[in-house]
Tab-separated table of C-alpha atoms and ligand atoms in Angstrom:
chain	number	residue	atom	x	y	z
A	15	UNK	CA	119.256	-62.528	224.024
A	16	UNK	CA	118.140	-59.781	226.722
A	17	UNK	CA	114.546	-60.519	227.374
A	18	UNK	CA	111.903	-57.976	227.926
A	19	UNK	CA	108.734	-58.393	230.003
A	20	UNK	CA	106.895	-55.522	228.409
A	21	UNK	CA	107.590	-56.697	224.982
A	22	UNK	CA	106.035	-59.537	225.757
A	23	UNK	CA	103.282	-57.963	226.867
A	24	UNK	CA	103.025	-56.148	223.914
A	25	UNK	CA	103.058	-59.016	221.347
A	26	UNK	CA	100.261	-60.232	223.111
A	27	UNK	CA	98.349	-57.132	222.945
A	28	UNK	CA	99.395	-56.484	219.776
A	29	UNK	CA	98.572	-60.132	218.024
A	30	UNK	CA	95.524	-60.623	220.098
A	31	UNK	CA	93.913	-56.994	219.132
A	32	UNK	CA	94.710	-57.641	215.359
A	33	UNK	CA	93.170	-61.398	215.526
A	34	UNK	CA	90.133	-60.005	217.144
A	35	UNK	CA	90.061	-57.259	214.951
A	36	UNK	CA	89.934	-58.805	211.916
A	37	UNK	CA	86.942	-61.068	212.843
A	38	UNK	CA	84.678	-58.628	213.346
A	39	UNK	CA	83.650	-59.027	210.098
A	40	UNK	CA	82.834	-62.438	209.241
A	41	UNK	CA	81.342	-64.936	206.633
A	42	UNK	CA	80.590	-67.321	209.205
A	43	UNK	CA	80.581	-67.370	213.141
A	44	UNK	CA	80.770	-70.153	215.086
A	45	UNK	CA	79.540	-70.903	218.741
A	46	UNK	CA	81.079	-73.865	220.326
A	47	UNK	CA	84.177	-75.840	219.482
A	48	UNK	CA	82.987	-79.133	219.795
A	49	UNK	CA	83.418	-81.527	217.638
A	50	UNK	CA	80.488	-80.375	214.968
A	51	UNK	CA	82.078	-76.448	215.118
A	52	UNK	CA	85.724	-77.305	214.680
A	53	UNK	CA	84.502	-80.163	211.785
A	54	UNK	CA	82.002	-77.260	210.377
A	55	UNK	CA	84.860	-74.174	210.550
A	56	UNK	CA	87.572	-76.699	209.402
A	57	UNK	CA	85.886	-76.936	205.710
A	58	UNK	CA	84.533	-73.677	205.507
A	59	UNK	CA	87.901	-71.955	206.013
A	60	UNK	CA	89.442	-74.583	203.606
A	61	UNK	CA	86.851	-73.379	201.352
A	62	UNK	CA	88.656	-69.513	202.087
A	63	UNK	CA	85.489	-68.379	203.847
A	64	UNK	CA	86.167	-66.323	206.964
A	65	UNK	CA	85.307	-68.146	209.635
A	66	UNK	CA	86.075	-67.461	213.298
A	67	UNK	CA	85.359	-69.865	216.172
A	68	UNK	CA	83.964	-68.611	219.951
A	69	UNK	CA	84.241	-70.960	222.589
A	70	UNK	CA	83.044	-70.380	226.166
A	71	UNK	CA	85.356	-72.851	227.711
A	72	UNK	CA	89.090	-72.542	227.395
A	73	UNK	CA	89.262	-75.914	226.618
A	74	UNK	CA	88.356	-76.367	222.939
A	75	UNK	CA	87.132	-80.194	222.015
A	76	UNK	CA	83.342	-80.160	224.030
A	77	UNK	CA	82.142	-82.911	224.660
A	78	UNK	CA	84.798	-85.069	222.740
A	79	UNK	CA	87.600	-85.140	225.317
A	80	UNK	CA	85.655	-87.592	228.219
A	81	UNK	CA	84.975	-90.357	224.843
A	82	UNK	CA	81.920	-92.056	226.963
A	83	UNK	CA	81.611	-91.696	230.580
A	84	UNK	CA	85.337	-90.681	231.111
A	85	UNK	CA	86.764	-94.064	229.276
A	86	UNK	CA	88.782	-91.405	226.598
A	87	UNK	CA	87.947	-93.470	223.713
A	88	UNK	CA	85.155	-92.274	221.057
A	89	UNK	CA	83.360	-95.021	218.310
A	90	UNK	CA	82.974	-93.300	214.622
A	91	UNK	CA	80.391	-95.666	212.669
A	92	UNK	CA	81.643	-96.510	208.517
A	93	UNK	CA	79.625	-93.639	207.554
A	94	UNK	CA	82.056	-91.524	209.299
A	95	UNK	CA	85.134	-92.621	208.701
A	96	UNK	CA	86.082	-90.743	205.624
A	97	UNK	CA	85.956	-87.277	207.550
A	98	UNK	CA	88.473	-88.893	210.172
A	99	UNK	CA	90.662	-90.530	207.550
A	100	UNK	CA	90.967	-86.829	206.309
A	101	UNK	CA	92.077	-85.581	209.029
A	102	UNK	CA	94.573	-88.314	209.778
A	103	UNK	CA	93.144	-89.229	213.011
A	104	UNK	CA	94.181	-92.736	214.017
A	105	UNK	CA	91.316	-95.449	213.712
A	106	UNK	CA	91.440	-98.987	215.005
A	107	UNK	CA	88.217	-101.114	213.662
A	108	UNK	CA	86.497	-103.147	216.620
A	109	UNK	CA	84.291	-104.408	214.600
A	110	UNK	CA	81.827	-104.551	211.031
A	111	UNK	CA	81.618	-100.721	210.812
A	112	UNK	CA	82.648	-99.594	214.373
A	113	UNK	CA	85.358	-97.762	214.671
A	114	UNK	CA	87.548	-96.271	217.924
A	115	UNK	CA	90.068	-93.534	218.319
A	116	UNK	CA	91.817	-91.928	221.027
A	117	UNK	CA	89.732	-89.119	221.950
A	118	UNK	CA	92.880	-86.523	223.021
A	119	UNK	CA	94.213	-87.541	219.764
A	120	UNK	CA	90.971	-86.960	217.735
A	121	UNK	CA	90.357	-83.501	219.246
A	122	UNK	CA	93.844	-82.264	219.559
A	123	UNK	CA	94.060	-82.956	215.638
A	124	UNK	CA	90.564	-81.498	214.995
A	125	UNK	CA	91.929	-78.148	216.829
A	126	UNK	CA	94.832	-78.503	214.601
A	127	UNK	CA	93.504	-78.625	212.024
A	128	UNK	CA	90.943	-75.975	212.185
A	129	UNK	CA	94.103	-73.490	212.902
A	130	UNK	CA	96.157	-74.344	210.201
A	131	UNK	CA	92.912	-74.452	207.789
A	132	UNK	CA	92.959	-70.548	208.524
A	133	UNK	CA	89.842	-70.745	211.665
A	134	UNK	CA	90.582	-68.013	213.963
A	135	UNK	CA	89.692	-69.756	217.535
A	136	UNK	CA	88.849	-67.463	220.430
A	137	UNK	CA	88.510	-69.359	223.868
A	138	UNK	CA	87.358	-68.166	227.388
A	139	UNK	CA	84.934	-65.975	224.675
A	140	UNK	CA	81.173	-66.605	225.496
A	141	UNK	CA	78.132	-65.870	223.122
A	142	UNK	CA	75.442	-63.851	224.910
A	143	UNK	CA	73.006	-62.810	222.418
A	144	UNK	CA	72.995	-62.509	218.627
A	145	UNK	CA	72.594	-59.176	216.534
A	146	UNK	CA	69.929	-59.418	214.145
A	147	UNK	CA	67.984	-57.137	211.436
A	148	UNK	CA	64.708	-56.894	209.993
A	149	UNK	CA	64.285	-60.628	209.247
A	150	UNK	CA	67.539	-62.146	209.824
A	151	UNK	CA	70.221	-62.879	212.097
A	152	UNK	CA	73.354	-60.786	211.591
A	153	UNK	CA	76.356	-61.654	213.615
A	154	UNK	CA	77.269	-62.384	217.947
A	155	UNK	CA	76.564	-60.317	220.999
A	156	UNK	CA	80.000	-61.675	223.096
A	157	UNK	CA	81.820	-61.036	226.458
A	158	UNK	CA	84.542	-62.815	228.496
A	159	UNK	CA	83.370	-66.004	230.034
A	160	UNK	CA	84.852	-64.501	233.034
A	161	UNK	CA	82.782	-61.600	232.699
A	162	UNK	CA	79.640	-63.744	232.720
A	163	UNK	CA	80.865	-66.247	235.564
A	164	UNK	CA	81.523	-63.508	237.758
A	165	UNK	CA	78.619	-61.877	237.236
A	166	UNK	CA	79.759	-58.566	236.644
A	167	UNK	CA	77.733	-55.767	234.571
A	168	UNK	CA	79.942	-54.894	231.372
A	169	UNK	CA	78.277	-54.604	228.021
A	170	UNK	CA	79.732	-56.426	225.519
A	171	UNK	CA	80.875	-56.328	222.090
A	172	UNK	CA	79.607	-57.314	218.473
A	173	UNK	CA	80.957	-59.199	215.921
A	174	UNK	CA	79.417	-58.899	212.643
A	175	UNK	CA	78.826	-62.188	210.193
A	176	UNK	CA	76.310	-63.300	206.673
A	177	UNK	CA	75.824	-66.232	208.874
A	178	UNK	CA	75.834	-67.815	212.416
A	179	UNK	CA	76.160	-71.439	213.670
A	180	UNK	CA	74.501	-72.335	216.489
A	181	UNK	CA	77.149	-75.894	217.454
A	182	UNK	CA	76.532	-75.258	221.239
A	183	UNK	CA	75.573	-78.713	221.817
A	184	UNK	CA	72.838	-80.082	224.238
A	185	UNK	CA	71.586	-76.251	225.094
A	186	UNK	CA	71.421	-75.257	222.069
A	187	UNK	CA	72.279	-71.767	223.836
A	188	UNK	CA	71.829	-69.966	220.920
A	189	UNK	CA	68.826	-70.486	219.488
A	190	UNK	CA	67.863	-70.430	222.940
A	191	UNK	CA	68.612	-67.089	223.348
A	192	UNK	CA	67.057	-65.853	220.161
A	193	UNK	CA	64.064	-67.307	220.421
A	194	UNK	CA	63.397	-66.249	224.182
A	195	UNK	CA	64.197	-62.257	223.034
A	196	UNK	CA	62.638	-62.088	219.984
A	197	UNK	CA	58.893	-63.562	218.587
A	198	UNK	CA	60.689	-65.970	215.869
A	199	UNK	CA	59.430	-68.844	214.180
A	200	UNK	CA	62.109	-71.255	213.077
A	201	UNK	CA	61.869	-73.711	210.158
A	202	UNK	CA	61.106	-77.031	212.909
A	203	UNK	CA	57.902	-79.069	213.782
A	204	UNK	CA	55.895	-76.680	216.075
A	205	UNK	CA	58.247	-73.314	214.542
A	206	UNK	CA	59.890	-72.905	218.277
A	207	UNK	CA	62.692	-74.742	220.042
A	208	UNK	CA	61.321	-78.330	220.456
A	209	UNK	CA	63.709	-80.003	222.883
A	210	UNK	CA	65.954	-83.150	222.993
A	211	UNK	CA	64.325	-86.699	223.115
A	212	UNK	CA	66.151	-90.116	225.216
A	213	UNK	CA	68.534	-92.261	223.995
A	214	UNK	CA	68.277	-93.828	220.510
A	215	UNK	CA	71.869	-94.071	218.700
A	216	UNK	CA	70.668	-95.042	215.549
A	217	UNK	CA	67.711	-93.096	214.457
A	218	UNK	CA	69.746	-90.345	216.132
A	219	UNK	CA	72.843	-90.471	213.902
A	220	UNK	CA	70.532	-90.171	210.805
A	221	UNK	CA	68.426	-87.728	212.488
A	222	UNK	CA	71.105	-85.385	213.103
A	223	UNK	CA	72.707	-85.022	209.677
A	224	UNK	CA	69.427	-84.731	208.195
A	225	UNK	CA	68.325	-81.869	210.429
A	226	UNK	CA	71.090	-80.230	210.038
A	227	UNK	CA	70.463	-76.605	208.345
A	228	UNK	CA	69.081	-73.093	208.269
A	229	UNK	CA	66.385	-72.765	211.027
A	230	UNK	CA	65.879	-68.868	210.655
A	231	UNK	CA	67.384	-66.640	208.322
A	232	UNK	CA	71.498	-66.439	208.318
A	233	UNK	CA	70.977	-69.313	211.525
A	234	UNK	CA	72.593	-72.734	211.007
A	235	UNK	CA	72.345	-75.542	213.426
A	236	UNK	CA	75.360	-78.147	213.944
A	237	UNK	CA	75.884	-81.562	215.890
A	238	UNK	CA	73.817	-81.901	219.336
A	239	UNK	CA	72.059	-78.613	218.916
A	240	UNK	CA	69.990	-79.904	215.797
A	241	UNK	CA	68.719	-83.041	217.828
A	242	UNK	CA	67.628	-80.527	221.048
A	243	UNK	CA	66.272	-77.728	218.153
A	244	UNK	CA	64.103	-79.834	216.195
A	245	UNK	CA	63.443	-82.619	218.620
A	246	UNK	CA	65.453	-85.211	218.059
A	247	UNK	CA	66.440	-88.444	219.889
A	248	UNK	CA	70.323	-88.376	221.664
A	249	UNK	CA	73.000	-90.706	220.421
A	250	UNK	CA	75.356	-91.114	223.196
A	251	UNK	CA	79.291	-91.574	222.720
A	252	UNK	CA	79.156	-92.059	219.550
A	253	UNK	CA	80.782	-89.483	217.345
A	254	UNK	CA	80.079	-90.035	213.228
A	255	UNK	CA	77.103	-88.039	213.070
A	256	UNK	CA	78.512	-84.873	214.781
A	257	UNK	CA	81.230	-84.831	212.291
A	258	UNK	CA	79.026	-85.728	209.234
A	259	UNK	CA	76.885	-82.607	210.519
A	260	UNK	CA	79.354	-79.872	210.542
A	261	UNK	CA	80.719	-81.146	207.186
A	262	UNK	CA	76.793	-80.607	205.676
A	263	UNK	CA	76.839	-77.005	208.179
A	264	UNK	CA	79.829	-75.557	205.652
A	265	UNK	CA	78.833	-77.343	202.324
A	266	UNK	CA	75.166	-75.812	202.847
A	267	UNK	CA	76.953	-72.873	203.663
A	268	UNK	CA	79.155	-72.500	201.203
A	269	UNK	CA	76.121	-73.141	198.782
A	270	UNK	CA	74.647	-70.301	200.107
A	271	UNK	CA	77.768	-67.817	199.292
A	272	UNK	CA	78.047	-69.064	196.140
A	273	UNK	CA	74.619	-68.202	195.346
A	274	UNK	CA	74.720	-65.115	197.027
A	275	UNK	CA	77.739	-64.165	194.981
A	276	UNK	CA	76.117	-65.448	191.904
A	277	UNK	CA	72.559	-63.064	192.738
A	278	UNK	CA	74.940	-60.015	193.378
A	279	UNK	CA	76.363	-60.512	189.865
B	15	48H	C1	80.427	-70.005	223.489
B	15	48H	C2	79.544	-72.051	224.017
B	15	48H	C3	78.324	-71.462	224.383
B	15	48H	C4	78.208	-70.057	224.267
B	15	48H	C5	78.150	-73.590	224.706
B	15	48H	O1	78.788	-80.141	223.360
B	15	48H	P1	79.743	-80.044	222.243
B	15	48H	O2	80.789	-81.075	222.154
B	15	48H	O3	78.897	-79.922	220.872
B	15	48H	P2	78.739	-80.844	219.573
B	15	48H	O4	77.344	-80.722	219.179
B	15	48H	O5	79.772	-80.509	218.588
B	15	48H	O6	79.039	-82.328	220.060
B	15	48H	C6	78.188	-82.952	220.949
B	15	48H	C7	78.918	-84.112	221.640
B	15	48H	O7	80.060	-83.623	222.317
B	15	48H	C8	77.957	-84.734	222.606
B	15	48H	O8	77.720	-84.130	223.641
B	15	48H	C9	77.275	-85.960	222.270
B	15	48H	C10	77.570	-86.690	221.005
B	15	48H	N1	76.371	-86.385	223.115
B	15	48H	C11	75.514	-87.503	222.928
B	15	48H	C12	74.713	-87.800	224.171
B	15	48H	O9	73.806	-88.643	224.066
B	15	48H	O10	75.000	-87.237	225.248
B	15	48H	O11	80.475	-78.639	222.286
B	15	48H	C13	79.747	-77.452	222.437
B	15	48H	C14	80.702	-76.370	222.868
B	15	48H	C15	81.209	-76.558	224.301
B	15	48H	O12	82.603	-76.546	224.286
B	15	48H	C16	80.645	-75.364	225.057
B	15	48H	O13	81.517	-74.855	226.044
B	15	48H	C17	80.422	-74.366	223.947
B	15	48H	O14	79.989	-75.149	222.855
B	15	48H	N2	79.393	-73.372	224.229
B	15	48H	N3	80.577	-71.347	223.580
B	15	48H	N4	79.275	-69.356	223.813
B	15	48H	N5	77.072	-69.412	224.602
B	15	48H	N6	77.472	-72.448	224.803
């Protein structure tokens, strides 16, 4: 076979503008593919929602790949291990309810996953601001990361989506962003952006699955991001409740379009 440089060019052109293109328009938009986004877009395109995935890095795992302190393994608790078992990750018990896995295997079958669930995953794709109306949120304000690291003035573009998830981890960048542009009150303690507390694994785990949710209007929050949001304590290495939370970000979700869909009828 001859082989064509431009035609190569071309395909990527080609298959990139049509991937892009068809997320402009979303059901749900993601920011961050750490483990809570890729968990959270996993279901929701299961569930035949569009989903699409931005993630600043082009690395796509967060926080998962380094397990704790650059030892690549990661501990899932019991409660956990039904999401892994899903996803076929292997899991070797240490002990009563501790579990470990080989973190390149647990986020290179996450990734996987996500992809062949239908997730359209854009790397080296930051999230700069959020586009909102009256009351609500209503889709991403994003530019190349390399845009933003080399500090260069281009406007960006907009992607349009009934609902944004905020699975940026510690920074919680987005609702970050939105709060410092805009005079919001979200659905926390003081109705700002409260902060993340020390290290308590256990309180931590619960914490974050029940804080999980809808902070403003069409704004989700997912994995770390819901501990630094609404003030929660850190869990360290350990990786059940980040999973358990972007499994409750697309069932809430997914509530929500069903009862949209329902209203509408
Ligand atoms: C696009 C962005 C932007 C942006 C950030 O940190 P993550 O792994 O997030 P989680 O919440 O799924 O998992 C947290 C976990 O990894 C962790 O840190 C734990 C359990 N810590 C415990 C402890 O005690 O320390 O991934 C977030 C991703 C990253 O890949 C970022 O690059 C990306 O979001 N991101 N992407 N636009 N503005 N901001």
């Amino acid at each position: 076979m001859k082989l064509d440089e431009i035609t190569v060019s071309r395909a990527i052109l080609s298959r990139f503008s049509q991937k892009l293109g068809d997320s402009l328009d979303l059901d749900v938009a993601i920011v961050g593919a750490g483990p809570s986004g890729l968990v959270a877009s996993y279901y929701l395109a299961k569930a035949n929602a569009r989903v699409a995935l931005f993630e600043r890095k082009l690395s796509v795992g967060g926080g998962m790949w380094g397990g704790g302190m650059l030892f690549n393994e990661i501990v899932i608790q019991e409660e956990a291990k039904r999401i892994v078992d899903e996803f076929g990750i292997s899991l070797q018990k240490f002990q009563e309810g501790y579990y470990t896995a080989d973190s390149v295997e647990a986020v290179s079958t996450f990734c996987a996953a996500a992809c062949r669930a239908g997730v359209r995953i854009f790397n080296g794709i930051s999230v700069e601001d959020l586009m909102v109306r009256e009351n609500s949120v209503a889709g991403l304000v994003i530019n190349w990361t390399a845009v933003e690291m080399a500090g260069l003035h281009v406007d960006p573009l907009a992607v349009r989506a009934k609902f944004v998830v905020d699975a940026t981890g510690h920074p919680a960048e987005v609702v970050q962003v939105f709060q410092r542009k805009n005079p919001v009150r979200f659905n926390t303690s003081s109705g700002k952006f409260v902060g993340e507390r020390s290290l308590w694994a256990e309180e931590a785990e619960i914490s974050t699955v029940e804080n999980t949710g809808e902070i403003y209007p069409g704004l989700f929050i997912a994995g770390m991001a819901v501990n630094a949001t609404r003030g929660g304590f850190r869990m360290g290495p350990i990786f059940g409740g980040m999973l358990l939370s972007g499994e409750k970000t697309a069932k809430l979700i997914l509530d929500r379009m069903r009862l949209d869909k329902e209203k509408k009828n």
